[in-house]
CSV table of C-alpha atoms and ligand atoms in Angstrom, one decimal:
chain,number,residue,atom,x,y,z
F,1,UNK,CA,0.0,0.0,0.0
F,2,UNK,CA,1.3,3.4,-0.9
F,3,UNK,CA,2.2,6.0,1.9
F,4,UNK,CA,-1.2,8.4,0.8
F,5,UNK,CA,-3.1,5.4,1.2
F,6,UNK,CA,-2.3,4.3,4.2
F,7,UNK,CA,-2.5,7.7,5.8
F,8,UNK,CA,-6.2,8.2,4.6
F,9,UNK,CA,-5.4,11.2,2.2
F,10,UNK,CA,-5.8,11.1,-1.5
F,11,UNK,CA,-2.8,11.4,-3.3
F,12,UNK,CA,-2.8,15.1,-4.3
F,13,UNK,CA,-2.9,16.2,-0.5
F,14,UNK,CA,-0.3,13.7,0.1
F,15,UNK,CA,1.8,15.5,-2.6
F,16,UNK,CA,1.4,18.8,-0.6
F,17,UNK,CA,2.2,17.4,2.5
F,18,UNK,CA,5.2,15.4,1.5
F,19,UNK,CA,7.8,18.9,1.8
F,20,UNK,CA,6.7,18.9,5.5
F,21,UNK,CA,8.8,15.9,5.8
F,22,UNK,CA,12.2,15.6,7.2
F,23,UNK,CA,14.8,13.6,5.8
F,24,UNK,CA,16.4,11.8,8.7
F,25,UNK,CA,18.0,8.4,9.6
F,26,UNK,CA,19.0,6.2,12.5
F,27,UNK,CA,21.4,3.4,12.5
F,28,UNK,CA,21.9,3.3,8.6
F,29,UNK,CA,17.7,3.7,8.5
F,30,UNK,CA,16.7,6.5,6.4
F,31,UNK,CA,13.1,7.5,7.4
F,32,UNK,CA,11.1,10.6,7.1
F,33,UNK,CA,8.9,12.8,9.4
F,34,UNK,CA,6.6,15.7,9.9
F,35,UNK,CA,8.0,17.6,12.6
F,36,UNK,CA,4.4,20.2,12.9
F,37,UNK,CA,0.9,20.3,13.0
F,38,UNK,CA,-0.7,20.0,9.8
F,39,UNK,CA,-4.0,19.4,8.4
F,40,UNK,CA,-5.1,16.2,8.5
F,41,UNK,CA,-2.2,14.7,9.6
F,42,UNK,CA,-0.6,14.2,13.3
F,43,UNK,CA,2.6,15.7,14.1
F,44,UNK,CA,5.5,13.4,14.5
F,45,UNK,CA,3.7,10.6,11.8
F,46,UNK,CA,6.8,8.9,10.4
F,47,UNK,CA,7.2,7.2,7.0
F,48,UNK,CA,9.9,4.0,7.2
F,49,UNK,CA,10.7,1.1,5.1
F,50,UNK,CA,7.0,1.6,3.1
F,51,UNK,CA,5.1,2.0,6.8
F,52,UNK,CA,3.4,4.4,8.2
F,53,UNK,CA,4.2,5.5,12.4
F,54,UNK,CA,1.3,7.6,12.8
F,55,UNK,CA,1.8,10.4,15.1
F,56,UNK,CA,-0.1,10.7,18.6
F,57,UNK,CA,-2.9,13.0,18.3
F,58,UNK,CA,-3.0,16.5,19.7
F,59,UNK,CA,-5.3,16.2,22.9
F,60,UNK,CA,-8.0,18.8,22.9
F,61,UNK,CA,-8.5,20.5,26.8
F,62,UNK,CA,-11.2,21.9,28.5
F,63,UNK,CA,-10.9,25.0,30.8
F,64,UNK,CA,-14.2,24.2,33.0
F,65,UNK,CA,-14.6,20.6,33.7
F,66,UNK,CA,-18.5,21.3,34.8
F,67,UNK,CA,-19.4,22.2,31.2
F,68,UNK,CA,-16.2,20.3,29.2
F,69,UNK,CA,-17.0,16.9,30.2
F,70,UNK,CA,-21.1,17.3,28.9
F,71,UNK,CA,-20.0,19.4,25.9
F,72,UNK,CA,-16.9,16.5,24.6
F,73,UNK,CA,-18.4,13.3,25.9
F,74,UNK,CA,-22.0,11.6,25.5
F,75,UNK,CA,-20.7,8.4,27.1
F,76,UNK,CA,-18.4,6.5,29.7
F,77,UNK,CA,-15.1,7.7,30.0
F,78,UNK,CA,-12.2,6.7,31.4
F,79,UNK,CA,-9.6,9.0,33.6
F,80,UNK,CA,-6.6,8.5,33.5
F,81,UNK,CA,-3.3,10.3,35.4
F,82,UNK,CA,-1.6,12.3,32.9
F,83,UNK,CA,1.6,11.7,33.4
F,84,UNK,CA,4.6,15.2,33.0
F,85,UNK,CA,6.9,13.7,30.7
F,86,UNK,CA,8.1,13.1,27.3
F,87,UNK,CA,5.7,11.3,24.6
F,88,UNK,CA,7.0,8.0,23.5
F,89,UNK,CA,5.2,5.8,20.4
F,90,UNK,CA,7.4,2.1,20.6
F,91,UNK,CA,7.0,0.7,17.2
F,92,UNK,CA,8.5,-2.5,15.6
F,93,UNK,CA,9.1,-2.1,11.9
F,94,UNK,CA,11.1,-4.9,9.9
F,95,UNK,CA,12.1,-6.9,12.9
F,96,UNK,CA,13.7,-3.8,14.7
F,97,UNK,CA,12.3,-1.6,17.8
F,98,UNK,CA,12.4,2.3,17.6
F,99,UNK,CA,11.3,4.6,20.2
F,100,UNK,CA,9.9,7.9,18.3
F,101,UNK,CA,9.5,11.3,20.1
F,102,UNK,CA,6.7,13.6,19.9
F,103,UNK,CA,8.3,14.9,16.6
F,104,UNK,CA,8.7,11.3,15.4
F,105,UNK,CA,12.5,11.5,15.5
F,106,UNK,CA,14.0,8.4,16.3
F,107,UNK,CA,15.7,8.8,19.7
F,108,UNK,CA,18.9,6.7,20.8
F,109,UNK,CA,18.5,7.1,24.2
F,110,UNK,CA,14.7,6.1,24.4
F,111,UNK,CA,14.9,3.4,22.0
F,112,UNK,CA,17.7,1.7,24.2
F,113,UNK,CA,15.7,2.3,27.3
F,114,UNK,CA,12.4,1.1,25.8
F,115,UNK,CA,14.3,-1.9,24.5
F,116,UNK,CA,15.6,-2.9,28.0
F,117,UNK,CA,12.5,-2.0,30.7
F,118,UNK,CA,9.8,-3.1,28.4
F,119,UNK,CA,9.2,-7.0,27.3
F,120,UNK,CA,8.9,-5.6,23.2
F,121,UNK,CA,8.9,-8.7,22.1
F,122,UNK,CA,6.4,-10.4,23.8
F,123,UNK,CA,4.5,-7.0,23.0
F,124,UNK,CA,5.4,-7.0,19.5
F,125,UNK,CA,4.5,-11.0,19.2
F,126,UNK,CA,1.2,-10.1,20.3
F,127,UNK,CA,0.4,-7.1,18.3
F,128,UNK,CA,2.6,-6.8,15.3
F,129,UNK,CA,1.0,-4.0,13.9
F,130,UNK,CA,0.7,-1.6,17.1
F,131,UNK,CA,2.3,0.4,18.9
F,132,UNK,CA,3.1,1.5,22.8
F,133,UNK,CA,2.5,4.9,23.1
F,134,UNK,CA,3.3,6.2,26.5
F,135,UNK,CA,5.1,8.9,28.6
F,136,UNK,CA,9.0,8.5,30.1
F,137,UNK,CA,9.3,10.3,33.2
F,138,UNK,CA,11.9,10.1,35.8
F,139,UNK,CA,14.7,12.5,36.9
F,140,UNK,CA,17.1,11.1,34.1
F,141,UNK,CA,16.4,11.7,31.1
F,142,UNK,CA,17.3,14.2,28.1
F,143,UNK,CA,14.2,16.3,27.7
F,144,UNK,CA,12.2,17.0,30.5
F,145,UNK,CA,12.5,18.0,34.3
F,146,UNK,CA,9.5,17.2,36.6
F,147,UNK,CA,10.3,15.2,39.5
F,148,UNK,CA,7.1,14.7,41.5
F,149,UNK,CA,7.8,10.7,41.1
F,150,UNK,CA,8.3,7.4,43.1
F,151,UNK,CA,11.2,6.9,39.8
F,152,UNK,CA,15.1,7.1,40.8
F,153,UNK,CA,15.9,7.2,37.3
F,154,UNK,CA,13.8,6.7,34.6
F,155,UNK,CA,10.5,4.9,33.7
F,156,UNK,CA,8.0,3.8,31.0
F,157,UNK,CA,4.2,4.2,31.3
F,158,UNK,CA,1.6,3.0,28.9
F,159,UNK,CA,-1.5,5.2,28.2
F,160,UNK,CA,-2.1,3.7,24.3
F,161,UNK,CA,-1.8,0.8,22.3
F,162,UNK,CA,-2.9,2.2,18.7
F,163,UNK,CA,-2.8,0.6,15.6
F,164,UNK,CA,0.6,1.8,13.2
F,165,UNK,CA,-1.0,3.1,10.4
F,166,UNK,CA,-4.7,4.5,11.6
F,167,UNK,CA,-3.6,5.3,14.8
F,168,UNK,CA,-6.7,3.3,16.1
F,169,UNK,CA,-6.7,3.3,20.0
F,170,UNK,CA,-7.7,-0.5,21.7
F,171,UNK,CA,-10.1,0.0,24.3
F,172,UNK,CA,-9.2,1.3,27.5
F,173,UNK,CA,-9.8,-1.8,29.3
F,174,UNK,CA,-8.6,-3.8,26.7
F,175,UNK,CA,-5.2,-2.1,26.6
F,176,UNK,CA,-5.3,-1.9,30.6
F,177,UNK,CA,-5.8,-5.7,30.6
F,178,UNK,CA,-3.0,-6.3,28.2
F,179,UNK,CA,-0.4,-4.2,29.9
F,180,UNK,CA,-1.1,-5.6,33.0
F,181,UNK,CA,-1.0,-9.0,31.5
F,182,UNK,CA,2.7,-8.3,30.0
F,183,UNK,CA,4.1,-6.7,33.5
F,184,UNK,CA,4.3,-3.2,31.0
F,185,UNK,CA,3.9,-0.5,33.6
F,186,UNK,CA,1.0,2.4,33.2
F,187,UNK,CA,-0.9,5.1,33.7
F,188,UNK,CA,-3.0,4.8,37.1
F,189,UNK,CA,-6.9,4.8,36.3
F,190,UNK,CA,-9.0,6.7,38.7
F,191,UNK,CA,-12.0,5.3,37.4
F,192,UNK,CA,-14.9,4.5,34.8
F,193,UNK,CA,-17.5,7.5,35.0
F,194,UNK,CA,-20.6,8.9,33.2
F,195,UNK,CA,-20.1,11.9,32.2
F,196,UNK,CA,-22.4,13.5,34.9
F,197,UNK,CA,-20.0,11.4,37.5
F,198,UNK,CA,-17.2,12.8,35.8
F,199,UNK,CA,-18.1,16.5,36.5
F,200,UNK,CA,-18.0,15.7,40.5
F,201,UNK,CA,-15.4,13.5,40.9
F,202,UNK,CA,-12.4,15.2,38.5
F,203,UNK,CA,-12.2,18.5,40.6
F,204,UNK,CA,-11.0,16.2,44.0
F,205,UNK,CA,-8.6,13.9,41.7
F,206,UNK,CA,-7.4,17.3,40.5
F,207,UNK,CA,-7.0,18.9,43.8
F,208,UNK,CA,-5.6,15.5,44.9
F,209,UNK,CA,-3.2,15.6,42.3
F,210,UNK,CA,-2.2,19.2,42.6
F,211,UNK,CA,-1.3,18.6,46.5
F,212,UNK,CA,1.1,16.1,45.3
F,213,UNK,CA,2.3,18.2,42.5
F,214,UNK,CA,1.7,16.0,39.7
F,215,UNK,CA,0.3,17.0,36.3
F,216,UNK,CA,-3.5,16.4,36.0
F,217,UNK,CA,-5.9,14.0,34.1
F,218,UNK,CA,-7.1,12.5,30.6
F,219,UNK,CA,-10.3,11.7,30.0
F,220,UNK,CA,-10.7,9.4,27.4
F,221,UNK,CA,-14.0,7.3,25.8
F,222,UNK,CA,-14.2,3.8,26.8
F,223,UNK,CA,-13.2,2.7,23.1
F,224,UNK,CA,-10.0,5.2,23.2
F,225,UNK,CA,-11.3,7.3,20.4
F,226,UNK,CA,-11.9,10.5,22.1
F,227,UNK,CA,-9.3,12.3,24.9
F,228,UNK,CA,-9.6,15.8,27.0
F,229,UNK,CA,-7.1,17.0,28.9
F,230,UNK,CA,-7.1,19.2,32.2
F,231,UNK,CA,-4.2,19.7,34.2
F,232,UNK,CA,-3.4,20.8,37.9
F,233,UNK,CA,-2.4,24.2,39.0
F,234,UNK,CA,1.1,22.8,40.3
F,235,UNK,CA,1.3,22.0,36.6
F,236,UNK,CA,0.2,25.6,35.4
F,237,UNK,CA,2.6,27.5,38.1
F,238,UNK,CA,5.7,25.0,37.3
F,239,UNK,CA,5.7,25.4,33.4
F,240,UNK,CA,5.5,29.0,34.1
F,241,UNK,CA,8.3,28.7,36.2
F,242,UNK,CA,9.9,27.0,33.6
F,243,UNK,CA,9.4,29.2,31.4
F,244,UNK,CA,10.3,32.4,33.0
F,245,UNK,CA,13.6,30.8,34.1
F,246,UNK,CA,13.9,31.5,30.2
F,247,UNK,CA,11.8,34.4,29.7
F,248,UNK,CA,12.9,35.4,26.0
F,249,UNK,CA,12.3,31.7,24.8
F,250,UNK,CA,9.1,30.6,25.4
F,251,UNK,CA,6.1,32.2,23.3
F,252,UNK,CA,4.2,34.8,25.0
F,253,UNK,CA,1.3,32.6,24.0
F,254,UNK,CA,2.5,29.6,26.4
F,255,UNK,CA,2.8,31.8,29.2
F,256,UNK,CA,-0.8,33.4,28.5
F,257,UNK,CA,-3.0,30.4,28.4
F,258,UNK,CA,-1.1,28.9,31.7
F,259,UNK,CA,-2.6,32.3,33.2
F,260,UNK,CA,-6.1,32.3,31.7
F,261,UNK,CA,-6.1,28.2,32.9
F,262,UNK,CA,-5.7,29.9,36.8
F,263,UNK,CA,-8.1,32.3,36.7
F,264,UNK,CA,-11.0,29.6,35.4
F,265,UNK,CA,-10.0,27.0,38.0
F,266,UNK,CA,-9.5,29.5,40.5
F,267,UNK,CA,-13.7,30.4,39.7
F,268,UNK,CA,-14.6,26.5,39.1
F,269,UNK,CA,-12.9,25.6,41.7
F,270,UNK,CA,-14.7,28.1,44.4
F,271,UNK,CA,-10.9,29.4,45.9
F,272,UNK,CA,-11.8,31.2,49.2
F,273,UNK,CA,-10.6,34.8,49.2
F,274,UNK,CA,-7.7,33.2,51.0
F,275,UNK,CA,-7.2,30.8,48.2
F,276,UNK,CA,-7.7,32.6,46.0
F,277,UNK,CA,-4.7,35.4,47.4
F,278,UNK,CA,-2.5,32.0,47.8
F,279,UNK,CA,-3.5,31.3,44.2
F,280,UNK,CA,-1.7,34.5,43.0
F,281,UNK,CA,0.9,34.5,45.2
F,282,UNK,CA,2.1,31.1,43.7
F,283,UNK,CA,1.5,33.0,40.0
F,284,UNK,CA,3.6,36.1,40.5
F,285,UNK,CA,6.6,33.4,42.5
F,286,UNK,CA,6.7,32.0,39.7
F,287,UNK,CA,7.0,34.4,37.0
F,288,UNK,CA,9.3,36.5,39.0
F,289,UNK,CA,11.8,34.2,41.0
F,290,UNK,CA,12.8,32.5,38.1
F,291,UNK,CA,13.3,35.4,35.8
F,292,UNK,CA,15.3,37.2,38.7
F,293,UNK,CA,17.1,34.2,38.9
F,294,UNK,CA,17.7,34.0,34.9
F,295,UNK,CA,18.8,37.6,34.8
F,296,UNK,CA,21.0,37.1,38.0
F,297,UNK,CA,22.9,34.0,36.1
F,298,UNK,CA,23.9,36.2,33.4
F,299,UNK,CA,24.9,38.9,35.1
F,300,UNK,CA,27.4,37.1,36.7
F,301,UNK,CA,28.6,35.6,33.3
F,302,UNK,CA,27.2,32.6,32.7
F,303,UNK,CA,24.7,31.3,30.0
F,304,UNK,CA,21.4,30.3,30.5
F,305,UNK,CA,20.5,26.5,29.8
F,306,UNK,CA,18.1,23.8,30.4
F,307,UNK,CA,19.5,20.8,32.8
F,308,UNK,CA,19.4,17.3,32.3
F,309,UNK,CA,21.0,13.5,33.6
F,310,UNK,CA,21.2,11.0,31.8
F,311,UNK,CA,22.3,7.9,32.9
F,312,UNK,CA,23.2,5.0,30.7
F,313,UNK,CA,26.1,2.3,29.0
F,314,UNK,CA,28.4,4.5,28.0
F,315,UNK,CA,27.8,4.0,24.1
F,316,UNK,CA,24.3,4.4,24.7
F,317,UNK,CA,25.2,8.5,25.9
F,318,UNK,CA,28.0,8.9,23.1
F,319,UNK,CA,25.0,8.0,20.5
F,320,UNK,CA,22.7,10.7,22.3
F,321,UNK,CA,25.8,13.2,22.5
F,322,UNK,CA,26.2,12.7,18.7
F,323,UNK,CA,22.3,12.2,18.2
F,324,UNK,CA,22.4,16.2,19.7
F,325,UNK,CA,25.5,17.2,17.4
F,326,UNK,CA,23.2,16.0,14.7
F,327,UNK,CA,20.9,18.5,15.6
F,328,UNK,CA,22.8,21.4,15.8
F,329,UNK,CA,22.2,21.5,19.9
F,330,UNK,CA,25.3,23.2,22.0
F,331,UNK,CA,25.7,21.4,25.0
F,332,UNK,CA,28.0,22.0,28.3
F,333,UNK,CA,28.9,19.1,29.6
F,334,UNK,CA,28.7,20.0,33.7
F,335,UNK,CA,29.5,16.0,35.2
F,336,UNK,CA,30.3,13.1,34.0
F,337,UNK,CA,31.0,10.1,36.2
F,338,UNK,CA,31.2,6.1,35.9
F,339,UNK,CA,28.7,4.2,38.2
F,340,UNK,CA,28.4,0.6,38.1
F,341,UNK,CA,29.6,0.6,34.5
F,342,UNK,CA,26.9,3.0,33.7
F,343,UNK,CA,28.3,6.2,32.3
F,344,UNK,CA,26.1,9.4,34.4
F,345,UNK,CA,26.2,12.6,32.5
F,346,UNK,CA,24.8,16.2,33.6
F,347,UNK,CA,24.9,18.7,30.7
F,348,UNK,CA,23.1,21.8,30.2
F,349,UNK,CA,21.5,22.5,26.7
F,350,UNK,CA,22.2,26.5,25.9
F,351,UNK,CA,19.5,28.4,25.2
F,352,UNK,CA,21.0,31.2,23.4
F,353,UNK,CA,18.4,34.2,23.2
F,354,UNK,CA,17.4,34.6,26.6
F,355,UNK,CA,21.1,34.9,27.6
F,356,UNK,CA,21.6,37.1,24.6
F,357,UNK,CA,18.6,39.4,25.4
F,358,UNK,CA,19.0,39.7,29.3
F,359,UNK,CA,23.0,40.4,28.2
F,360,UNK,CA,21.7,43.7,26.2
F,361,UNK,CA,19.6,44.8,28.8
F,362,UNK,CA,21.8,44.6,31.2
F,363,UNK,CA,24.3,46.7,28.9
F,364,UNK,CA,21.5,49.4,28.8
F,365,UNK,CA,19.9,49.0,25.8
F,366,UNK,CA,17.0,51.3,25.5
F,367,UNK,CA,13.5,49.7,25.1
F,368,UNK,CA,11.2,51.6,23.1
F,369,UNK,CA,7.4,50.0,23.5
J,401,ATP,P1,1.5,18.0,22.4
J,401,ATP,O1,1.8,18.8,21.1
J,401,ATP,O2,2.5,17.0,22.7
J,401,ATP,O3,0.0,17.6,22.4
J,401,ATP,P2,0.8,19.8,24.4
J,401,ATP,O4,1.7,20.6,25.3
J,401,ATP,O5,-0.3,20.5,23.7
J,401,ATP,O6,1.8,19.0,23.5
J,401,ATP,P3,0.4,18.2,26.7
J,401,ATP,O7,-0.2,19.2,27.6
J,401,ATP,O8,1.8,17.8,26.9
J,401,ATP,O9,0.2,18.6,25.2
J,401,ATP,O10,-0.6,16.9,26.7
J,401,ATP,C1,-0.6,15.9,25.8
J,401,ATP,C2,0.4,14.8,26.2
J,401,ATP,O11,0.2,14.3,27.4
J,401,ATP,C3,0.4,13.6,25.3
J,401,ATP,O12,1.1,13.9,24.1
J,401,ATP,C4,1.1,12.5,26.1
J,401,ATP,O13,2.5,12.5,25.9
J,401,ATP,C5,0.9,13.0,27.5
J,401,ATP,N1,0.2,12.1,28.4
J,401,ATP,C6,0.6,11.9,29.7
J,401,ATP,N2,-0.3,11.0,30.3
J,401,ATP,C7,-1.2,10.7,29.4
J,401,ATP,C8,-2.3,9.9,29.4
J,401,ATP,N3,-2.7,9.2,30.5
J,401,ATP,N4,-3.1,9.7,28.3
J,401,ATP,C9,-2.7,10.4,27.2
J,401,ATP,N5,-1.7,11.2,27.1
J,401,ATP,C10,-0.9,11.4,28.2
């Protein structure tokens, strides 16, 4: 089957598609991907070897669960934890396992760790044609920081098992079953709720959640077709953080709707006046600490970067180190140690332009707005 057919699109909107696509390759594997949104197609869908790796859909969200659930969902649903992480689809394609980012690049480093803590073969022997879409979380790891987990290092969980090409979810309790039935580690279920249910039980998993500072909830049809997404305000307050630790980097838009999200659920949510002043005291710590912090960092001379461990054989981090050469990424290497044959590297991915932009301010340059 060509590519345009087994993506669902006629061949003339494949053709206009098909300069999206990325040239890139992975062990001597050429393959190509979509790196962004486009019409009718998922970010991060991969074409390999005459296959289609469809990419995980975008998860719509709702700002007010009371009238989100009844407006997205006529049925049961499921919720699920969402897990604060990196997206992961595991995919076998001619005999091989790949682990594909949200981008659909073909990391090292995850593929070897989703070869050696999942059983993909037993996986891959019982659904050749599917794939394990789930979430790595865990202190060490290349892309992402949370660390509200029971994980030392890293970890695997499922929340998916979609077909390859369609990108056809199994049912939740199906998939559940099957993951517990293989020892793969997932997502914990909070339960299986009519939509009327749903509206009075999310806002205590949520506040639940939020006093542990995890990341929030998706809500998904029983039959995985249909997800909504709502997440804590730990999780609104700590990508602002994030994001105002490198204030000339992320969009203004990011930083906007994580905002508008806190007034809603501060209204939904009934915040006392007291709340409601502890609320906003959270919101301005955490545009302000980490900025002062940012500008602080480069005042005294240094650069601005994002933090990460990794911790891995020793070829396994030379691959990612050359994986991020490929990519044009400066990194400073800040430790590297041996530890029980494992080689543990710190490095620090430079973000230029905040550094650059806090460096001319702090020279003077004159803002005209
Ligand atoms: P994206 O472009 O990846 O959708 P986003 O910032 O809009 O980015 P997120 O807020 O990260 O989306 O939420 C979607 C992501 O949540 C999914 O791509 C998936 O990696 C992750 N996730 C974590 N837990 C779950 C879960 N239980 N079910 C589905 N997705 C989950």
């Amino acid at each position: 089957m060509e590519y345009h057919d087994q993506l669902g699109l006629s061949r003339e909107r494949f053709a206009e598609l098909a300069e999206g696509f990325h040239d890139d390759s992975y062990a001597g594997r050429d393959y190509r991907r979509l790196p962004d949104y486009r019409k009718g197609i998922e970010k991060g869908t991969v074409l390999v070897a005459g296959t289609v790796v469809r990419g995980f859909p975008k998860i719509p969200r709702c700002l007010v669960l009371d009238s989100g659930i009844p407006q997205h969902f006529d049925g049961e649903i499921a919720v699920e934890e969402k897990l604060d992480g990196y997206n992961v689809r595991v995919a076998r394609i001619d005999g091989d396992v790949f682990a594909f980012t949200r981008s659909g690049i073909v990391c090292p480093f995850t593929t070897h760790k989703a070869r050696s803590l999942l059983p993909v073969d037993r996986f891959f022997e019982q659904y050749p044609d599917r794939m394990l879409c789930g979430e790595m979380i865990g202190p060490e790891n290349p892309y992402t920081t949370a660390d509200c987990y029971d994980v030392d290092s890293i970890a695997f969980h499922a929340f998916d098992i979609q077909d390859r090409k369609s990108g056809e979810s199994l049912p939740v309790e199906e998939r559940r079953a099957a993951c517990e039935a293989l020892g793969i580690p997932q997502v914990d279920l909070f339960g299986i709720y009519k939509p009327s249910e749903a509206v009075e039980s999310t806002p205590e998993i949520i506040d639940d959640l939020d006093s542990r500072g995890r990341e929030g909830i998706v809500m998904k049809t029983v039959d995985g077709g249909q997800q909504l997404k709502y997440t804590t305000s730990a999780a609104n307050q700590g990508d602002l953080a994030f994001a105002f630790g490198l204030p000339f980097d992320y969009g203004r838009d990011f930083s906007f709707r994580r905002l508008i999200r806190e007034g809603f659920q501060s209204v939904e949510f009934g915040d006392t006046e007291a709340e409601r002043r502890e609320r906003a005291h959270g919101l301005g710590e955490s545009l302000l600490v980490p900025m002062a912090d940012a500008i602080e960092t480069v005042e005294e001379g240094e650069r601005l970067g994002e933090r990460h461990t990794v911790r891995a054989e020793p070829r396994v981090v030379d691959a990612l180190l050359d994986h991020f050469r490929e990519q044009s990424l400066s990194i400073d290497i800040e430790r590297d140690r041996r530890v029980e044959g494992q080689r543990v590297l710190t490095f620090s991915k430079q973000i230029q332009r905040s550094t650059d932009k806090i460096d001319t301010y702090l020279d003077g340059t004159i803002v005209t707005e």
